[in-house]
């Protein structure tokens, strides 16, 4: 099986993606402002885990509709199922994994999810029938630990640094998405489709090794654990969380529909061959990252998360309107895409951070699991919608429909409330064998929401709501920590 890809363009484009990937995922986290070494290392490791999983997932998408025809029993419907079954498995199993992660250690669950991802890739690589590939992809998707990874990142970062950490993770996801669409065709030409599945297995195994860089965490909450159904019902009953779930659904529905809808227009109206579309996405991604990261810093520093979030949705609406009016013009398409990419990267970083602030402390992973389920369902329905829009053969109307969906989303976001902002105190663990008693005394102080203990590093993060702390409680907290606190 051979997929043509121009040699010179291929090498130059791949070099550009590698440099960008190394900068955003590896180099940049090495020197984030105000993050301590533990946060830096954990952000690097968990962002890399996310990036490796996303690469393994998305490299298949641009080639399987062609390369999948070589399998015994392959039909267009079964090829589509082989691509989409991963997302459906993820959507259905995010919540069970997340409920478990709120009760047990998160790291073993992440290892289990990555092992399923690697095993599923191996099964698909060894298969010579389309049914074997479908089974392998379903097993790979069963490792639904995206929300667990994000919850662990929120555990090991202070509240004030969380948006930065989530921004790095969001950028790693965006960069991985773009790299995969350029790397997939090239790797398939080199090693074949079965070799591409083996690459996903290697990536899953490598991601497990990255987890060694993340410290062991013990969490202590003010609120007693709830039953599984009670906890899920509480999360689903929170209006602001539901608006965030709708937001991630809409974001990925629009993204996936756009990527199904726009390639043919870049070929027809912009005169850009399919093999060169990476040249379009690379500079647009660079521009979007240039604007996105400062926006995240401003949102956190000046507590304007709601305002920047709504502005990003407005940018998506404007980008889609520009493409609806100027789809038959190269510059109209590129300007609309630029607006969309800038807003997309801002929201990819903002949404997890906002979710972790708004979710109940003891149900953080569950809330993120529900959110991830909505994300994968959005991608699934976005693909279907993109196919419908293509079949309509009315490009302007298609973009107008997407813009209309974005306007409905904008109306939903106006009802969002500003999230609560907590502060973090980093303290050295006391020399005591009664750690549970010490954390219980801390949690008894009104305004202390959570204590995250990392025994390997001999430190603890104490998460405080400053608006709830009185002078008396501040003095009691200072006594327990044996240090004067200015909060």
mmCIF file of C-alpha atoms in Angstrom, residues 234-236 238 240-242 352-368 419-420:
data_model
loop_
_atom_site.group_PDB
_atom_site.id
_atom_site.type_symbol
_atom_site.label_atom_id
_atom_site.label_comp_id
_atom_site.label_asym_id
_atom_site.label_seq_id
_atom_site.Cartn_x
_atom_site.Cartn_y
_atom_site.Cartn_z
ATOM 1 C CA UNK A 234 -24.466 15.725 41.955
ATOM 2 C CA UNK A 235 -22.049 16.470 39.096
ATOM 3 C CA UNK A 236 -24.772 16.231 36.438
ATOM 4 C CA UNK A 238 -24.579 21.495 38.494
ATOM 5 C CA UNK A 240 -22.309 25.700 35.325
ATOM 6 C CA UNK A 241 -20.610 22.329 34.856
ATOM 7 C CA UNK A 242 -23.283 21.386 32.320
ATOM 8 C CA UNK A 352 -9.930 22.016 31.881
ATOM 9 C CA UNK A 353 -8.742 24.774 34.219
ATOM 10 C CA UNK A 354 -12.241 26.213 34.628
ATOM 11 C CA UNK A 355 -13.671 22.743 35.137
ATOM 12 C CA UNK A 356 -11.170 21.941 37.893
ATOM 13 C CA UNK A 357 -12.104 25.215 39.659
ATOM 14 C CA UNK A 358 -15.870 24.696 39.392
ATOM 15 C CA UNK A 359 -16.094 20.965 40.121
ATOM 16 C CA UNK A 360 -16.607 19.773 43.705
ATOM 17 C CA UNK A 361 -13.187 18.970 45.169
ATOM 18 C CA UNK A 362 -14.086 15.349 45.925
ATOM 19 C CA UNK A 363 -15.648 14.851 42.456
ATOM 20 C CA UNK A 364 -13.019 16.530 40.294
ATOM 21 C CA UNK A 365 -12.147 13.450 38.245
ATOM 22 C CA UNK A 366 -15.818 12.522 37.792
ATOM 23 C CA UNK A 367 -16.617 15.997 36.448
ATOM 24 C CA UNK A 368 -13.660 15.780 34.062
ATOM 25 C CA UNK A 419 -15.370 30.398 38.673
ATOM 26 C CA UNK A 420 -14.221 30.403 42.278
#
